[in-house]
mmCIF file with all atom_site columns, C-alpha atoms in Angstrom:
data_model
loop_
_atom_site.group_PDB
_atom_site.id
_atom_site.type_symbol
_atom_site.label_atom_id
_atom_site.label_alt_id
_atom_site.label_comp_id
_atom_site.label_asym_id
_atom_site.label_entity_id
_atom_site.label_seq_id
_atom_site.pdbx_PDB_ins_code
_atom_site.Cartn_x
_atom_site.Cartn_y
_atom_site.Cartn_z
_atom_site.occupancy
_atom_site.B_iso_or_equiv
_atom_site.pdbx_formal_charge
_atom_site.auth_seq_id
_atom_site.auth_comp_id
_atom_site.auth_asym_id
_atom_site.auth_atom_id
_atom_site.pdbx_PDB_model_num
ATOM 1   C CA . MET A 1 1   ? -26.687 38.497 204.073 1.00 0.00 ? 1   MET A CA 1
ATOM 2   C CA . ALA A 1 2   ? -27.879 36.379 206.988 1.00 0.00 ? 2   ALA A CA 1
ATOM 3   C CA . LEU A 1 3   ? -29.031 32.912 206.263 1.00 0.00 ? 3   LEU A CA 1
ATOM 4   C CA . LEU A 1 4   ? -31.609 31.391 208.584 1.00 0.00 ? 4   LEU A CA 1
ATOM 5   C CA . THR A 1 5   ? -32.275 27.691 208.495 1.00 0.00 ? 5   THR A CA 1
ATOM 6   C CA . CYS A 1 6   ? -34.835 25.978 210.662 1.00 0.00 ? 6   CYS A CA 1
ATOM 7   C CA . LYS A 1 7   ? -35.345 22.424 211.847 1.00 0.00 ? 7   LYS A CA 1
ATOM 8   C CA . LYS A 1 8   ? -38.494 21.562 213.757 1.00 0.00 ? 8   LYS A CA 1
ATOM 9   C CA . ASN A 1 9   ? -39.600 18.656 215.883 1.00 0.00 ? 9   ASN A CA 1
ATOM 10  C CA . SER A 1 10  ? -42.703 18.250 218.026 1.00 0.00 ? 10  SER A CA 1
ATOM 11  C CA . HIS A 1 11  ? -41.583 20.537 220.865 1.00 0.00 ? 11  HIS A CA 1
ATOM 12  C CA . SER A 1 12  ? -38.763 22.735 219.530 1.00 0.00 ? 12  SER A CA 1
ATOM 13  C CA . ILE A 1 13  ? -37.321 24.654 216.618 1.00 0.00 ? 13  ILE A CA 1
ATOM 14  C CA . LEU A 1 14  ? -33.614 24.995 215.907 1.00 0.00 ? 14  LEU A CA 1
ATOM 15  C CA . VAL A 1 15  ? -32.830 28.224 214.060 1.00 0.00 ? 15  VAL A CA 1
ATOM 16  C CA . SER A 1 16  ? -29.303 28.528 212.684 1.00 0.00 ? 16  SER A CA 1
ATOM 17  C CA . PHE A 1 17  ? -27.943 31.944 211.753 1.00 0.00 ? 17  PHE A CA 1
ATOM 18  C CA . ASP A 1 18  ? -25.073 32.151 209.304 1.00 0.00 ? 18  ASP A CA 1
ATOM 19  C CA . GLY A 1 19  ? -22.969 35.099 208.219 1.00 0.00 ? 19  GLY A CA 1
ATOM 20  C CA . ASP A 1 20  ? -24.167 38.670 208.499 1.00 0.00 ? 20  ASP A CA 1
ATOM 21  C CA . THR A 1 21  ? -26.693 39.556 211.219 1.00 0.00 ? 21  THR A CA 1
ATOM 22  C CA . THR A 1 22  ? -26.215 43.309 211.068 1.00 0.00 ? 22  THR A CA 1
ATOM 23  C CA . VAL A 1 23  ? -28.741 46.064 210.435 1.00 0.00 ? 23  VAL A CA 1
ATOM 24  C CA . ARG A 1 24  ? -28.387 45.384 206.684 1.00 0.00 ? 24  ARG A CA 1
ATOM 25  C CA . SER A 1 25  ? -30.241 42.069 207.070 1.00 0.00 ? 25  SER A CA 1
ATOM 26  C CA . MET A 1 26  ? -32.408 42.866 210.091 1.00 0.00 ? 26  MET A CA 1
ATOM 27  C CA . SER A 1 27  ? -35.679 43.244 208.196 1.00 0.00 ? 27  SER A CA 1
ATOM 28  C CA . LYS A 1 28  ? -35.420 39.728 206.766 1.00 0.00 ? 28  LYS A CA 1
ATOM 29  C CA . ILE A 1 29  ? -34.362 38.262 210.099 1.00 0.00 ? 29  ILE A CA 1
ATOM 30  C CA . LYS A 1 30  ? -37.240 39.961 211.913 1.00 0.00 ? 30  LYS A CA 1
ATOM 31  C CA . THR A 1 31  ? -39.744 38.764 209.298 1.00 0.00 ? 31  THR A CA 1
ATOM 32  C CA . GLY A 1 32  ? -38.494 35.197 209.672 1.00 0.00 ? 32  GLY A CA 1
ATOM 33  C CA . LEU A 1 33  ? -38.637 35.286 213.453 1.00 0.00 ? 33  LEU A CA 1
ATOM 34  C CA . THR A 1 34  ? -42.144 36.758 213.390 1.00 0.00 ? 34  THR A CA 1
ATOM 35  C CA . ARG A 1 35  ? -43.317 33.855 211.235 1.00 0.00 ? 35  ARG A CA 1
ATOM 36  C CA . LEU A 1 36  ? -41.810 31.392 213.694 1.00 0.00 ? 36  LEU A CA 1
ATOM 37  C CA . LEU A 1 37  ? -44.088 32.702 216.447 1.00 0.00 ? 37  LEU A CA 1
ATOM 38  C CA . ARG A 1 38  ? -46.948 30.847 214.732 1.00 0.00 ? 38  ARG A CA 1
ATOM 39  C CA . GLU A 1 39  ? -45.290 27.490 215.300 1.00 0.00 ? 39  GLU A CA 1
ATOM 40  C CA . PRO A 1 40  ? -46.837 25.428 218.123 1.00 0.00 ? 40  PRO A CA 1
ATOM 41  C CA . VAL A 1 41  ? -43.589 24.685 219.949 1.00 0.00 ? 41  VAL A CA 1
ATOM 42  C CA . GLU A 1 42  ? -42.324 25.463 223.454 1.00 0.00 ? 42  GLU A CA 1
ATOM 43  C CA . LEU A 1 43  ? -38.592 25.849 222.834 1.00 0.00 ? 43  LEU A CA 1
ATOM 44  C CA . TYR A 1 44  ? -36.698 27.988 220.360 1.00 0.00 ? 44  TYR A CA 1
ATOM 45  C CA . ARG A 1 45  ? -33.010 27.100 220.067 1.00 0.00 ? 45  ARG A CA 1
ATOM 46  C CA . PHE A 1 46  ? -30.875 29.660 218.223 1.00 0.00 ? 46  PHE A CA 1
ATOM 47  C CA . ASP A 1 47  ? -27.513 28.489 216.906 1.00 0.00 ? 47  ASP A CA 1
ATOM 48  C CA . ILE A 1 48  ? -25.237 31.515 216.552 1.00 0.00 ? 48  ILE A CA 1
ATOM 49  C CA . ALA A 1 49  ? -21.950 29.645 216.058 1.00 0.00 ? 49  ALA A CA 1
ATOM 50  C CA . THR A 1 50  ? -21.418 30.746 212.462 1.00 0.00 ? 50  THR A CA 1
ATOM 51  C CA . VAL A 1 51  ? -22.459 34.383 212.811 1.00 0.00 ? 51  VAL A CA 1
ATOM 52  C CA . SER A 1 52  ? -19.498 36.206 211.308 1.00 0.00 ? 52  SER A CA 1
ATOM 53  C CA . ASP A 1 53  ? -20.648 39.822 211.537 1.00 0.00 ? 53  ASP A CA 1
ATOM 54  C CA . THR A 1 54  ? -23.191 41.288 213.939 1.00 0.00 ? 54  THR A CA 1
ATOM 55  C CA . ASP A 1 55  ? -24.118 44.533 215.631 1.00 0.00 ? 55  ASP A CA 1
ATOM 56  C CA . PHE A 1 56  ? -26.294 46.032 218.331 1.00 0.00 ? 56  PHE A CA 1
ATOM 57  C CA . THR A 1 57  ? -29.499 45.594 216.304 1.00 0.00 ? 57  THR A CA 1
ATOM 58  C CA . PHE A 1 58  ? -29.216 41.785 216.315 1.00 0.00 ? 58  PHE A CA 1
ATOM 59  C CA . ILE A 1 59  ? -28.490 41.720 220.049 1.00 0.00 ? 59  ILE A CA 1
ATOM 60  C CA . GLN A 1 60  ? -31.468 43.999 220.659 1.00 0.00 ? 60  GLN A CA 1
ATOM 61  C CA . LEU A 1 61  ? -33.689 41.809 218.451 1.00 0.00 ? 61  LEU A CA 1
ATOM 62  C CA . LEU A 1 62  ? -32.731 38.621 220.296 1.00 0.00 ? 62  LEU A CA 1
ATOM 63  C CA . ILE A 1 63  ? -33.366 40.219 223.682 1.00 0.00 ? 63  ILE A CA 1
ATOM 64  C CA . SER A 1 64  ? -36.749 41.493 222.497 1.00 0.00 ? 64  SER A CA 1
ATOM 65  C CA . TYR A 1 65  ? -37.619 38.083 221.011 1.00 0.00 ? 65  TYR A CA 1
ATOM 66  C CA . HIS A 1 66  ? -36.627 36.415 224.286 1.00 0.00 ? 66  HIS A CA 1
ATOM 67  C CA . PHE A 1 67  ? -39.075 38.592 226.235 1.00 0.00 ? 67  PHE A CA 1
ATOM 68  C CA . LYS A 1 68  ? -41.824 38.086 223.630 1.00 0.00 ? 68  LYS A CA 1
ATOM 69  C CA . LEU A 1 69  ? -41.440 34.310 223.900 1.00 0.00 ? 69  LEU A CA 1
ATOM 70  C CA . LYS A 1 70  ? -41.388 34.519 227.675 1.00 0.00 ? 70  LYS A CA 1
ATOM 71  C CA . SER A 1 71  ? -44.679 36.459 227.619 1.00 0.00 ? 71  SER A CA 1
ATOM 72  C CA . ILE A 1 72  ? -46.350 33.562 225.771 1.00 0.00 ? 72  ILE A CA 1
ATOM 73  C CA . ASN A 1 73  ? -44.770 30.857 227.963 1.00 0.00 ? 73  ASN A CA 1
ATOM 74  C CA . ARG A 1 74  ? -42.092 29.793 225.514 1.00 0.00 ? 74  ARG A CA 1
ATOM 75  C CA . GLU A 1 75  ? -38.332 29.706 225.876 1.00 0.00 ? 75  GLU A CA 1
ATOM 76  C CA . LEU A 1 76  ? -35.332 30.897 223.854 1.00 0.00 ? 76  LEU A CA 1
ATOM 77  C CA . ILE A 1 77  ? -31.950 29.243 224.319 1.00 0.00 ? 77  ILE A CA 1
ATOM 78  C CA . LEU A 1 78  ? -28.750 30.176 222.479 1.00 0.00 ? 78  LEU A CA 1
ATOM 79  C CA . VAL A 1 79  ? -26.679 27.145 221.483 1.00 0.00 ? 79  VAL A CA 1
ATOM 80  C CA . ASN A 1 80  ? -23.182 26.572 220.116 1.00 0.00 ? 80  ASN A CA 1
ATOM 81  C CA . CYS A 1 81  ? -21.904 29.785 221.568 1.00 0.00 ? 81  CYS A CA 1
ATOM 82  C CA . SER A 1 82  ? -18.294 30.361 222.487 1.00 0.00 ? 82  SER A CA 1
ATOM 83  C CA . GLY A 1 83  ? -16.543 33.256 224.179 1.00 0.00 ? 83  GLY A CA 1
ATOM 84  C CA . ASP A 1 84  ? -14.868 34.274 220.918 1.00 0.00 ? 84  ASP A CA 1
ATOM 85  C CA . ASN A 1 85  ? -18.147 34.249 218.990 1.00 0.00 ? 85  ASN A CA 1
ATOM 86  C CA . ALA A 1 86  ? -18.978 37.482 217.085 1.00 0.00 ? 86  ALA A CA 1
ATOM 87  C CA . PHE A 1 87  ? -22.237 37.803 219.025 1.00 0.00 ? 87  PHE A CA 1
ATOM 88  C CA . ILE A 1 88  ? -20.522 37.649 222.432 1.00 0.00 ? 88  ILE A CA 1
ATOM 89  C CA . LYS A 1 89  ? -17.687 39.940 221.339 1.00 0.00 ? 89  LYS A CA 1
ATOM 90  C CA . THR A 1 90  ? -20.135 42.556 220.051 1.00 0.00 ? 90  THR A CA 1
ATOM 91  C CA . ALA A 1 91  ? -22.308 42.336 223.165 1.00 0.00 ? 91  ALA A CA 1
ATOM 92  C CA . ASN A 1 92  ? -19.224 42.865 225.327 1.00 0.00 ? 92  ASN A CA 1
ATOM 93  C CA . LEU A 1 93  ? -18.140 45.860 223.217 1.00 0.00 ? 93  LEU A CA 1
ATOM 94  C CA . CYS A 1 94  ? -21.630 47.346 223.660 1.00 0.00 ? 94  CYS A CA 1
ATOM 95  C CA . GLY A 1 95  ? -21.483 46.766 227.413 1.00 0.00 ? 95  GLY A CA 1
ATOM 96  C CA . ILE A 1 96  ? -24.378 44.291 227.385 1.00 0.00 ? 96  ILE A CA 1
ATOM 97  C CA . ASP A 1 97  ? -24.179 41.316 229.740 1.00 0.00 ? 97  ASP A CA 1
ATOM 98  C CA . VAL A 1 98  ? -26.191 38.929 227.576 1.00 0.00 ? 98  VAL A CA 1
ATOM 99  C CA . ARG A 1 99  ? -25.459 36.074 229.957 1.00 0.00 ? 99  ARG A CA 1
ATOM 100 C CA . SER A 1 100 ? -27.620 37.779 232.586 1.00 0.00 ? 100 SER A CA 1
ATOM 101 C CA . ILE A 1 101 ? -30.507 38.319 230.140 1.00 0.00 ? 101 ILE A CA 1
ATOM 102 C CA . LEU A 1 102 ? -30.577 35.380 227.726 1.00 0.00 ? 102 LEU A CA 1
ATOM 103 C CA . SER A 1 103 ? -30.419 31.641 228.361 1.00 0.00 ? 103 SER A CA 1
ATOM 104 C CA . PHE A 1 104 ? -27.565 29.592 227.004 1.00 0.00 ? 104 PHE A CA 1
ATOM 105 C CA . GLU A 1 105 ? -27.288 25.872 226.441 1.00 0.00 ? 105 GLU A CA 1
ATOM 106 C CA . GLY A 1 106 ? -25.464 24.573 229.493 1.00 0.00 ? 106 GLY A CA 1
ATOM 107 C CA . GLY A 1 107 ? -26.451 27.619 231.559 1.00 0.00 ? 107 GLY A CA 1
ATOM 108 C CA . ALA A 1 108 ? -24.738 31.003 231.769 1.00 0.00 ? 108 ALA A CA 1
ATOM 109 C CA . ASP A 1 109 ? -21.339 29.330 231.601 1.00 0.00 ? 109 ASP A CA 1
ATOM 110 C CA . GLY A 1 110 ? -22.362 27.288 228.542 1.00 0.00 ? 110 GLY A CA 1
ATOM 111 C CA . CYS A 1 111 ? -21.231 30.092 226.328 1.00 0.00 ? 111 CYS A CA 1
#
């Protein structure tokens, strides 16, 4: 099951995902992210370094969340991402160029 932990300061929230971010845990992840929309911050930083298992539903959710935040003048940035990360591997297998859609800490090459 996915574990979400959050740390907040005056202008940003750091959300860390751990473990399973597949369809099995999507309802809980979506509920948590929906609650975070109420927070009065400008920047949402998502740490996906310790995601061990993921699928298309998580990628789709993050893309959708990115566009939702953009529509309310907020920003989503993925942090602690590496090329061998489960998220990047799954996106590549699905044929999704997440680097052209989402923002990464350090830019598109920061992943």
